[in-house]
PDB file of N, CA and C in Angstrom:
ATOM      1  N   MET A 823     164.740 101.333  67.389  1.00 58.00           N
ATOM      2  CA  MET A 823     163.714 101.230  68.833  1.00 58.00           C
ATOM      3  C   MET A 823     162.527 100.433  68.276  1.00 58.00           C
ATOM      4  N   ASP A 824     162.472  99.625  69.086  1.00 60.00           N
ATOM      5  CA  ASP A 824     161.244  98.660  69.076  1.00 60.00           C
ATOM      6  C   ASP A 824     160.002  99.223  69.870  1.00 60.00           C
ATOM      7  N   GLU A 825     158.955  99.729  69.032  1.00 68.00           N
ATOM      8  CA  GLU A 825     157.691 100.003  69.775  1.00 68.00           C
ATOM      9  C   GLU A 825     156.815  98.998  69.877  1.00 68.00           C
ATOM     10  N   THR A 826     155.890  98.634  70.550  1.00 66.00           N
ATOM     11  CA  THR A 826     155.147  97.484  70.828  1.00 66.00           C
ATOM     12  C   THR A 826     153.559  98.334  71.466  1.00 66.00           C
ATOM     13  N   ILE A 827     152.747  98.030  70.702  1.00 66.00           N
ATOM     14  CA  ILE A 827     151.556  98.846  70.955  1.00 66.00           C
ATOM     15  C   ILE A 827     150.735  97.770  71.352  1.00 66.00           C
ATOM     16  N   THR A 828     150.277  97.838  72.601  1.00 67.00           N
ATOM     17  CA  THR A 828     149.272  96.390  72.904  1.00 67.00           C
ATOM     18  C   THR A 828     147.876  97.183  73.136  1.00 67.00           C
ATOM     19  N   LYS A 829     146.999  96.466  72.828  1.00 70.00           N
ATOM     20  CA  LYS A 829     145.370  96.828  72.746  1.00 70.00           C
ATOM     21  C   LYS A 829     144.686  96.063  73.630  1.00 70.00           C
ATOM     22  N   THR A 830     144.256  96.955  74.526  1.00 70.00           N
ATOM     23  CA  THR A 830     143.653  96.077  76.111  1.00 70.00           C
ATOM     24  C   THR A 830     141.997  96.278  75.164  1.00 70.00           C
ATOM     25  N   ALA A 831     141.758  94.977  75.635  1.00 69.00           N
ATOM     26  CA  ALA A 831     140.173  94.364  75.168  1.00 69.00           C
ATOM     27  C   ALA A 831     139.293  95.083  76.097  1.00 69.00           C
ATOM     28  N   LYS A 832     138.280  95.992  75.392  1.00 74.00           N
ATOM     29  CA  LYS A 832     137.203  96.501  76.632  1.00 74.00           C
ATOM     30  C   LYS A 832     136.135  95.427  77.010  1.00 74.00           C
ATOM     31  N   PRO A 833     135.928  95.053  78.165  1.00 74.00           N
ATOM     32  CA  PRO A 833     135.007  94.485  78.552  1.00 74.00           C
ATOM     33  C   PRO A 833     133.680  94.396  77.755  1.00 74.00           C
ATOM     34  N   LYS A 834     133.243  93.352  77.797  1.00 80.00           N
ATOM     35  CA  LYS A 834     131.761  93.780  77.469  1.00 80.00           C
ATOM     36  C   LYS A 834     130.663  93.601  78.599  1.00 80.00           C
ATOM     37  N   LEU A 835     129.943  94.683  77.735  1.00 81.00           N
ATOM     38  CA  LEU A 835     129.101  95.128  79.138  1.00 81.00           C
ATOM     39  C   LEU A 835     127.704  94.223  79.062  1.00 81.00           C
ATOM     40  N   LYS A 836     127.191  93.896  80.102  1.00 80.00           N
ATOM     41  CA  LYS A 836     126.085  93.135  79.899  1.00 80.00           C
ATOM     42  C   LYS A 836     124.884  94.034  80.066  1.00 80.00           C
ATOM     43  N   LYS A 837     123.815  94.374  79.074  1.00 84.00           N
ATOM     44  CA  LYS A 837     122.579  95.139  79.089  1.00 84.00           C
ATOM     45  C   LYS A 837     121.935  94.489  80.575  1.00 84.00           C
ATOM     46  N   PRO A 838     121.549  95.655  80.927  1.00 85.00           N
ATOM     47  CA  PRO A 838     120.781  95.392  82.385  1.00 85.00           C
ATOM     48  C   PRO A 838     119.285  94.860  82.014  1.00 85.00           C
ATOM     49  N   SER A 839     119.168  93.895  82.935  1.00 93.00           N
ATOM     50  CA  SER A 839     117.507  93.116  82.362  1.00 93.00           C
ATOM     51  C   SER A 839     116.541  94.237  82.699  1.00 93.00           C
ATOM     52  N   GLN A 840     115.537  94.023  82.146  1.00 97.00           N
ATOM     53  CA  GLN A 840     114.075  94.962  82.139  1.00 97.00           C
ATOM     54  C   GLN A 840     113.098  94.096  82.535  1.00 97.00           C
ATOM     55  N   PHE A 841     112.361  94.902  83.432  1.00 98.00           N
ATOM     56  CA  PHE A 841     111.201  94.127  83.797  1.00 98.00           C
ATOM     57  C   PHE A 841     109.681  95.087  83.486  1.00 98.00           C
ATOM     58  N   GLN A 842     108.662  94.359  82.973  1.00 98.00           N
ATOM     59  CA  GLN A 842     107.603  94.509  83.235  1.00 98.00           C
ATOM     60  C   GLN A 842     107.110  95.207  84.469  1.00 98.00           C
ATOM     61  N   VAL A 843     106.331  95.772  84.478  1.00 99.00           N
ATOM     62  CA  VAL A 843     105.211  96.288  85.900  1.00 99.00           C
ATOM     63  C   VAL A 843     103.505  95.931  85.243  1.00 99.00           C
ATOM     64  N   LEU A 844     103.107  94.570  85.800  1.00 99.00           N
ATOM     65  CA  LEU A 844     101.573  94.467  85.320  1.00 99.00           C
ATOM     66  C   LEU A 844     101.085  94.614  86.796  1.00 99.00           C
ATOM     67  N   LEU A 845      99.720  95.399  86.378  1.00 99.00           N
ATOM     68  CA  LEU A 845      98.452  95.169  87.029  1.00 99.00           C
ATOM     69  C   LEU A 845      97.433  94.114  86.873  1.00 99.00           C
ATOM     70  N   LEU A 846      97.420  93.493  88.084  1.00 98.00           N
ATOM     71  CA  LEU A 846      96.454  92.183  88.053  1.00 98.00           C
ATOM     72  C   LEU A 846      94.905  92.208  88.072  1.00 98.00           C
ATOM     73  N   ASN A 847      94.035  91.614  87.184  1.00 98.00           N
ATOM     74  CA  ASN A 847      92.801  91.798  87.406  1.00 98.00           C
ATOM     75  C   ASN A 847      92.218  91.295  88.826  1.00 98.00           C
ATOM     76  N   ASP A 848      90.998  91.678  89.421  1.00 96.00           N
ATOM     77  CA  ASP A 848      90.567  91.218  90.318  1.00 96.00           C
ATOM     78  C   ASP A 848      88.967  91.425  90.229  1.00 96.00           C
ATOM     79  N   ASP A 849      88.476  90.961  91.065  1.00 94.00           N
ATOM     80  CA  ASP A 849      86.756  91.033  90.964  1.00 94.00           C
ATOM     81  C   ASP A 849      86.198  92.311  91.767  1.00 94.00           C
ATOM     82  N   TYR A 850      87.119  93.041  92.241  1.00 96.00           N
ATOM     83  CA  TYR A 850      86.803  94.031  93.266  1.00 96.00           C
ATOM     84  C   TYR A 850      87.384  95.621  93.210  1.00 96.00           C
ATOM     85  N   THR A 851      88.004  95.650  92.684  1.00 97.00           N
ATOM     86  CA  THR A 851      88.864  96.917  92.523  1.00 97.00           C
ATOM     87  C   THR A 851      88.001  97.524  91.327  1.00 97.00           C
ATOM     88  N   GLU A 852      87.683  99.119  91.503  1.00 95.00           N
ATOM     89  CA  GLU A 852      87.135 100.134  91.108  1.00 95.00           C
ATOM     90  C   GLU A 852      87.875 100.280  89.383  1.00 95.00           C
ATOM     91  N   MET A 853      87.350 100.170  88.224  1.00 96.00           N
ATOM     92  CA  MET A 853      87.957 100.804  87.140  1.00 96.00           C
ATOM     93  C   MET A 853      88.361 101.856  87.214  1.00 96.00           C
ATOM     94  N   ASP A 854      88.151 102.977  87.693  1.00 97.00           N
ATOM     95  CA  ASP A 854      88.139 104.295  87.486  1.00 97.00           C
ATOM     96  C   ASP A 854      89.697 104.240  88.683  1.00 97.00           C
ATOM     97  N   PHE A 855      89.753 103.327  89.862  1.00 98.00           N
ATOM     98  CA  PHE A 855      91.097 103.509  90.555  1.00 98.00           C
ATOM     99  C   PHE A 855      91.943 102.964  89.842  1.00 98.00           C
ATOM    100  N   VAL A 856      91.897 101.975  89.346  1.00 98.00           N
ATOM    101  CA  VAL A 856      92.830 101.511  87.942  1.00 98.00           C
ATOM    102  C   VAL A 856      93.307 102.498  87.117  1.00 98.00           C
ATOM    103  N   ILE A 857      92.554 103.155  86.588  1.00 98.00           N
ATOM    104  CA  ILE A 857      92.846 104.254  85.694  1.00 98.00           C
ATOM    105  C   ILE A 857      93.564 105.582  86.380  1.00 98.00           C
ATOM    106  N   GLU A 858      93.002 105.541  87.660  1.00 98.00           N
ATOM    107  CA  GLU A 858      94.038 106.934  88.327  1.00 98.00           C
ATOM    108  C   GLU A 858      95.411 106.248  88.937  1.00 98.00           C
ATOM    109  N   VAL A 859      95.390 104.794  89.062  1.00 98.00           N
ATOM    110  CA  VAL A 859      96.750 104.105  89.267  1.00 98.00           C
ATOM    111  C   VAL A 859      97.545 104.660  88.369  1.00 98.00           C
ATOM    112  N   VAL A 860      96.970 103.963  87.123  1.00 98.00           N
ATOM    113  CA  VAL A 860      98.044 104.102  86.167  1.00 98.00           C
ATOM    114  C   VAL A 860      98.569 105.672  85.929  1.00 98.00           C
ATOM    115  N   GLN A 861      97.236 106.538  85.960  1.00 99.00           N
ATOM    116  CA  GLN A 861      97.987 107.808  85.724  1.00 99.00           C
ATOM    117  C   GLN A 861      99.020 108.032  86.924  1.00 99.00           C
ATOM    118  N   ARG A 862      98.915 108.141  87.903  1.00 98.00           N
ATOM    119  CA  ARG A 862      99.439 108.651  89.065  1.00 98.00           C
ATOM    120  C   ARG A 862     100.870 107.927  88.814  1.00 98.00           C
ATOM    121  N   PHE A 863     101.318 106.676  88.922  1.00 98.00           N
ATOM    122  CA  PHE A 863     102.375 106.087  89.480  1.00 98.00           C
ATOM    123  C   PHE A 863     103.045 105.664  87.675  1.00 98.00           C
ATOM    124  N   PHE A 864     102.452 105.915  86.665  1.00 98.00           N
ATOM    125  CA  PHE A 864     102.954 105.355  85.548  1.00 98.00           C
ATOM    126  C   PHE A 864     103.219 106.565  84.860  1.00 98.00           C
ATOM    127  N   ALA A 865     102.884 107.712  84.989  1.00 98.00           N
ATOM    128  CA  ALA A 865     102.995 108.962  84.186  1.00 98.00           C
ATOM    129  C   ALA A 865     101.982 108.905  82.524  1.00 98.00           C
ATOM    130  N   LYS A 866     101.044 107.960  82.710  1.00 98.00           N
ATOM    131  CA  LYS A 866      99.932 108.161  81.421  1.00 98.00           C
ATOM    132  C   LYS A 866      99.027 108.700  81.351  1.00 98.00           C
ATOM    133  N   ASN A 867      98.618 109.361  79.973  1.00 98.00           N
ATOM    134  CA  ASN A 867      97.131 109.916  79.915  1.00 98.00           C
ATOM    135  C   ASN A 867      96.119 109.356  80.296  1.00 98.00           C
ATOM    136  N   GLU A 868      95.074 109.836  79.967  1.00 98.00           N
ATOM    137  CA  GLU A 868      94.078 109.257  80.405  1.00 98.00           C
ATOM    138  C   GLU A 868      93.449 108.291  79.493  1.00 98.00           C
ATOM    139  N   GLU A 869      93.805 108.313  78.370  1.00 98.00           N
ATOM    140  CA  GLU A 869      93.619 107.643  77.405  1.00 98.00           C
ATOM    141  C   GLU A 869      94.350 106.063  77.385  1.00 98.00           C
ATOM    142  N   ALA A 870      95.456 106.426  77.696  1.00 98.00           N
ATOM    143  CA  ALA A 870      96.418 105.548  77.643  1.00 98.00           C
ATOM    144  C   ALA A 870      96.169 104.302  79.005  1.00 98.00           C
ATOM    145  N   ALA A 871      95.730 105.126  79.721  1.00 98.00           N
ATOM    146  CA  ALA A 871      95.334 104.622  81.428  1.00 98.00           C
ATOM    147  C   ALA A 871      94.165 103.919  81.218  1.00 98.00           C
ATOM    148  N   HIS A 872      92.992 104.496  80.040  1.00 98.00           N
ATOM    149  CA  HIS A 872      92.095 103.592  80.046  1.00 98.00           C
ATOM    150  C   HIS A 872      92.389 102.372  79.457  1.00 98.00           C
ATOM    151  N   ALA A 873      93.344 102.308  78.312  1.00 98.00           N
ATOM    152  CA  ALA A 873      93.391 101.379  77.271  1.00 98.00           C
ATOM    153  C   ALA A 873      94.190 100.177  78.384  1.00 98.00           C
ATOM    154  N   ILE A 874      94.936 100.847  79.311  1.00 98.00           N
ATOM    155  CA  ILE A 874      95.872  99.459  80.492  1.00 98.00           C
ATOM    156  C   ILE A 874      94.288  98.881  81.002  1.00 98.00           C
ATOM    157  N   MET A 875      93.537  99.618  81.539  1.00 98.00           N
ATOM    158  CA  MET A 875      92.809  98.934  82.085  1.00 98.00           C
ATOM    159  C   MET A 875      91.649  98.148  81.279  1.00 98.00           C
ATOM    160  N   ILE A 876      91.763  98.642  80.579  1.00 98.00           N
ATOM    161  CA  ILE A 876      90.360  97.686  79.619  1.00 98.00           C
ATOM    162  C   ILE A 876      91.574  96.263  79.286  1.00 98.00           C
ATOM    163  N   LYS A 877      92.401  96.215  79.134  1.00 98.00           N
ATOM    164  CA  LYS A 877      93.435  95.207  78.793  1.00 98.00           C
ATOM    165  C   LYS A 877      93.449  94.198  80.425  1.00 98.00           C
ATOM    166  N   VAL A 878      93.918  94.947  81.506  1.00 98.00           N
ATOM    167  CA  VAL A 878      93.650  94.134  82.825  1.00 98.00           C
ATOM    168  C   VAL A 878      92.204  93.485  82.992  1.00 98.00           C
ATOM    169  N   HIS A 879      91.356  94.195  82.505  1.00 96.00           N
ATOM    170  CA  HIS A 879      90.069  93.984  82.592  1.00 96.00           C
ATOM    171  C   HIS A 879      89.671  92.649  81.802  1.00 96.00           C
ATOM    172  N   LEU A 880      89.820  92.630  80.762  1.00 97.00           N
ATOM    173  CA  LEU A 880      89.709  91.654  79.635  1.00 97.00           C
ATOM    174  C   LEU A 880      90.660  90.454  79.332  1.00 97.00           C
ATOM    175  N   ASP A 881      91.893  90.591  79.784  1.00 98.00           N
ATOM    176  CA  ASP A 881      93.000  89.473  79.637  1.00 98.00           C
ATOM    177  C   ASP A 881      93.533  89.314  80.965  1.00 98.00           C
ATOM    178  N   GLY A 882      93.159  89.906  82.053  1.00 98.00           N
ATOM    179  CA  GLY A 882      93.592  89.424  83.282  1.00 98.00           C
ATOM    180  C   GLY A 882      95.101  89.939  83.930  1.00 98.00           C
ATOM    181  N   GLU A 883      95.429  90.916  82.995  1.00 98.00           N
ATOM    182  CA  GLU A 883      96.747  91.588  83.104  1.00 98.00           C
ATOM    183  C   GLU A 883      97.121  92.947  82.251  1.00 98.00           C
ATOM    184  N   GLY A 884      97.838  93.654  82.519  1.00 98.00           N
ATOM    185  CA  GLY A 884      98.136  94.733  81.662  1.00 98.00           C
ATOM    186  C   GLY A 884      99.707  95.448  81.999  1.00 98.00           C
ATOM    187  N   VAL A 885     100.283  95.516  81.069  1.00 98.00           N
ATOM    188  CA  VAL A 885     101.730  95.880  81.152  1.00 98.00           C
ATOM    189  C   VAL A 885     101.524  97.589  81.212  1.00 98.00           C
ATOM    190  N   CYS A 886     101.971  98.195  82.257  1.00 98.00           N
ATOM    191  CA  CYS A 886     102.140  99.576  82.773  1.00 98.00           C
ATOM    192  C   CYS A 886     103.365 100.379  82.281  1.00 98.00           C
ATOM    193  N   GLY A 887     104.596  99.564  81.912  1.00 98.00           N
ATOM    194  CA  GLY A 887     105.947 100.067  81.742  1.00 98.00           C
ATOM    195  C   GLY A 887     106.726  99.187  82.020  1.00 98.00           C
ATOM    196  N   ILE A 888     107.879  99.492  81.404  1.00 98.00           N
ATOM    197  CA  ILE A 888     109.099  98.675  81.346  1.00 98.00           C
ATOM    198  C   ILE A 888     110.198  99.538  82.393  1.00 98.00           C
ATOM    199  N   TYR A 889     110.884  98.802  83.540  1.00 98.00           N
ATOM    200  CA  TYR A 889     112.044  99.548  83.813  1.00 98.00           C
ATOM    201  C   TYR A 889     113.381  98.556  84.402  1.00 98.00           C
ATOM    202  N   SER A 890     113.985  99.293  85.225  1.00 97.00           N
ATOM    203  CA  SER A 890     115.348  98.470  85.309  1.00 97.00           C
ATOM    204  C   SER A 890     114.265  97.842  86.801  1.00 97.00           C
ATOM    205  N   HIS A 891     115.273  96.766  87.448  1.00 97.00           N
ATOM    206  CA  HIS A 891     114.357  95.602  88.551  1.00 97.00           C
ATOM    207  C   HIS A 891     114.082  97.037  89.850  1.00 97.00           C
ATOM    208  N   ASP A 892     114.866  97.828  89.840  1.00 97.00           N
ATOM    209  CA  ASP A 892     114.920  98.538  91.213  1.00 97.00           C
ATOM    210  C   ASP A 892     113.850  99.434  90.886  1.00 97.00           C
ATOM    211  N   VAL A 893     113.383  99.871  89.626  1.00 98.00           N
ATOM    212  CA  VAL A 893     112.371 100.964  89.762  1.00 98.00           C
ATOM    213  C   VAL A 893     111.432 100.125  89.585  1.00 98.00           C
ATOM    214  N   ALA A 894     111.213  99.181  88.850  1.00 98.00           N
ATOM    215  CA  ALA A 894     110.231  98.327  88.805  1.00 98.00           C
ATOM    216  C   ALA A 894     109.310  97.857  90.083  1.00 98.00           C
ATOM    217  N   GLN A 895     110.588  97.240  91.256  1.00 98.00           N
ATOM    218  CA  GLN A 895     109.794  97.071  92.132  1.00 98.00           C
ATOM    219  C   GLN A 895     109.717  98.135  92.968  1.00 98.00           C
ATOM    220  N   THR A 896     110.023  99.359  93.000  1.00 98.00           N
ATOM    221  CA  THR A 896     109.535 100.542  93.797  1.00 98.00           C
ATOM    222  C   THR A 896     108.148 100.954  93.277  1.00 98.00           C
ATOM    223  N   LYS A 897     107.878 100.663  92.211  1.00 99.00           N
ATOM    224  CA  LYS A 897     106.529 101.167  91.295  1.00 99.00           C
ATOM    225  C   LYS A 897     105.838  99.920  92.257  1.00 99.00           C
ATOM    226  N   VAL A 898     106.037  99.016  92.018  1.00 99.00           N
ATOM    227  CA  VAL A 898     104.993  97.797  92.589  1.00 99.00           C
ATOM    228  C   VAL A 898     105.146  97.988  94.271  1.00 99.00           C
ATOM    229  N   GLU A 899     105.815  98.266  94.904  1.00 99.00           N
ATOM    230  CA  GLU A 899     105.403  98.702  96.573  1.00 99.00           C
ATOM    231  C   GLU A 899     104.634  99.950  96.436  1.00 99.00           C
ATOM    232  N   GLN A 900     104.792 100.927  95.582  1.00 99.00           N
ATOM    233  CA  GLN A 900     103.967 102.214  95.559  1.00 99.00           C
ATOM    234  C   GLN A 900     102.726 101.887  95.577  1.00 99.00           C
ATOM    235  N   VAL A 901     102.649 101.201  94.215  1.00 99.00           N
ATOM    236  CA  VAL A 901     101.029 100.941  93.888  1.00 99.00           C
ATOM    237  C   VAL A 901     100.222  99.950  94.972  1.00 99.00           C
ATOM    238  N   ILE A 902     100.701  99.199  95.487  1.00 99.00           N
ATOM    239  CA  ILE A 902     100.262  98.307  96.543  1.00 99.00           C
ATOM    240  C   ILE A 902      99.825  98.982  97.633  1.00 99.00           C
ATOM    241  N   LYS A 903     100.828  99.876  98.126  1.00 99.00           N
ATOM    242  CA  LYS A 903     100.763 100.711  99.339  1.00 99.00           C
ATOM    243  C   LYS A 903      99.668 101.488  99.277  1.00 99.00           C
ATOM    244  N   PHE A 904      99.828 102.324  98.019  1.00 99.00           N
ATOM    245  CA  PHE A 904      98.365 103.170  97.723  1.00 99.00           C
ATOM    246  C   PHE A 904      97.271 102.480  97.431  1.00 99.00           C
ATOM    247  N   ALA A 905      96.918 101.220  97.187  1.00 98.00           N
ATOM    248  CA  ALA A 905      96.101 100.507  96.869  1.00 98.00           C
ATOM    249  C   ALA A 905      95.423  99.982  98.349  1.00 98.00           C
ATOM    250  N   ARG A 906      95.970  99.629  99.220  1.00 98.00           N
ATOM    251  CA  ARG A 906      95.629  99.228 100.422  1.00 98.00           C
ATOM    252  C   ARG A 906      95.105 100.348 101.267  1.00 98.00           C
ATOM    253  N   GLU A 907      96.266 101.720 101.166  1.00 98.00           N
ATOM    254  CA  GLU A 907      95.413 102.764 101.560  1.00 98.00           C
ATOM    255  C   GLU A 907      93.975 103.202 101.127  1.00 98.00           C
ATOM    256  N   ASN A 908      93.727 102.906  99.984  1.00 98.00           N
ATOM    257  CA  ASN A 908      92.406 103.396  99.634  1.00 98.00           C
ATOM    258  C   ASN A 908      91.666 101.779  99.849  1.00 98.00           C
ATOM    259  N   GLU A 909      91.778 100.895 100.311  1.00 97.00           N
ATOM    260  CA  GLU A 909      91.190  99.662 100.570  1.00 97.00           C
ATOM    261  C   GLU A 909      90.436  99.014  99.404  1.00 97.00           C
ATOM    262  N   GLN A 910      91.544  98.753  98.406  1.00 98.00           N
ATOM    263  CA  GLN A 910      91.323  98.480  97.365  1.00 98.00           C
ATOM    264  C   GLN A 910      92.525  97.320  96.965  1.00 98.00           C
ATOM    265  N   PRO A 911      91.730  95.785  96.798  1.00 98.00           N
ATOM    266  CA  PRO A 911      92.611  94.815  96.576  1.00 98.00           C
ATOM    267  C   PRO A 911      93.725  94.540  95.396  1.00 98.00           C
ATOM    268  N   LEU A 912      93.790  95.734  94.720  1.00 98.00           N
ATOM    269  CA  LEU A 912      94.557  95.545  93.520  1.00 98.00           C
ATOM    270  C   LEU A 912      96.129  94.963  93.622  1.00 98.00           C
ATOM    271  N   MET A 913      96.499  94.235  92.823  1.00 98.00           N
ATOM    272  CA  MET A 913      97.385  93.745  92.677  1.00 98.00           C
ATOM    273  C   MET A 913      98.668  93.939  91.688  1.00 98.00           C
ATOM    274  N   CYS A 914      99.842  94.126  92.102  1.00 98.00           N
ATOM    275  CA  CYS A 914     100.598  94.635  91.193  1.00 98.00           C
ATOM    276  C   CYS A 914     102.222  93.917  91.115  1.00 98.00           C
ATOM    277  N   VAL A 915     102.641  93.498  90.176  1.00 99.00           N
ATOM    278  CA  VAL A 915     103.613  92.561  90.123  1.00 99.00           C
ATOM    279  C   VAL A 915     104.811  92.794  88.995  1.00 99.00           C
ATOM    280  N   ILE A 916     106.174  92.280  89.167  1.00 98.00           N
ATOM    281  CA  ILE A 916     106.893  92.442  87.725  1.00 98.00           C
ATOM    282  C   ILE A 916     107.387  91.012  87.349  1.00 98.00           C
ATOM    283  N   ARG A 917     107.795  91.214  86.292  1.00 98.00           N
ATOM    284  CA  ARG A 917     107.933  90.275  85.142  1.00 98.00           C
ATOM    285  C   ARG A 917     109.266  90.412  84.417  1.00 98.00           C
ATOM    286  N   GLU A 918     110.259  89.717  84.465  1.00 97.00           N
ATOM    287  CA  GLU A 918     111.637  90.213  83.909  1.00 97.00           C
ATOM    288  C   GLU A 918     111.106  89.742  82.114  1.00 97.00           C
ATOM    289  N   LEU A 919     111.397  90.554  81.317  1.00 94.00           N
ATOM    290  CA  LEU A 919     111.482  90.140  80.025  1.00 94.00           C
ATOM    291  C   LEU A 919     112.599  89.457  79.267  1.00 94.00           C
ATOM    292  N   GLU A 920     111.789  88.732  78.536  1.00 84.00           N
ATOM    293  CA  GLU A 920     113.014  87.498  78.051  1.00 84.00           C
ATOM    294  C   GLU A 920     113.960  88.342  76.798  1.00 84.00           C
ATOM    295  N   LYS A 921     114.930  87.775  77.319  1.00 71.00           N
ATOM    296  CA  LYS A 921     116.359  88.267  76.557  1.00 71.00           C
ATOM    297  C   LYS A 921     116.462  87.635  74.943  1.00 71.00           C
TER     298      LYS A 921
END
């Protein structure tokens, strides 16, 4: 009896892209508001939120977190909506991480 065992190759799964969510500096948004946004939408403690706010202020942008595209896009929409509701011009964007 001839038994042949065939091995099926498992497809290589591509790791999903990751995206940074960044806050951008402007001359009008209050620093306390930036800290509130970072704590509220990115679950950072006060110390981490303050550090991100300083990074935004000094470098023009600060990374709040790294997420899948859908989560990152949702965070951006939530932050911008909250900022506009509070009459703040704060901008939030996503940037794909280099592979």
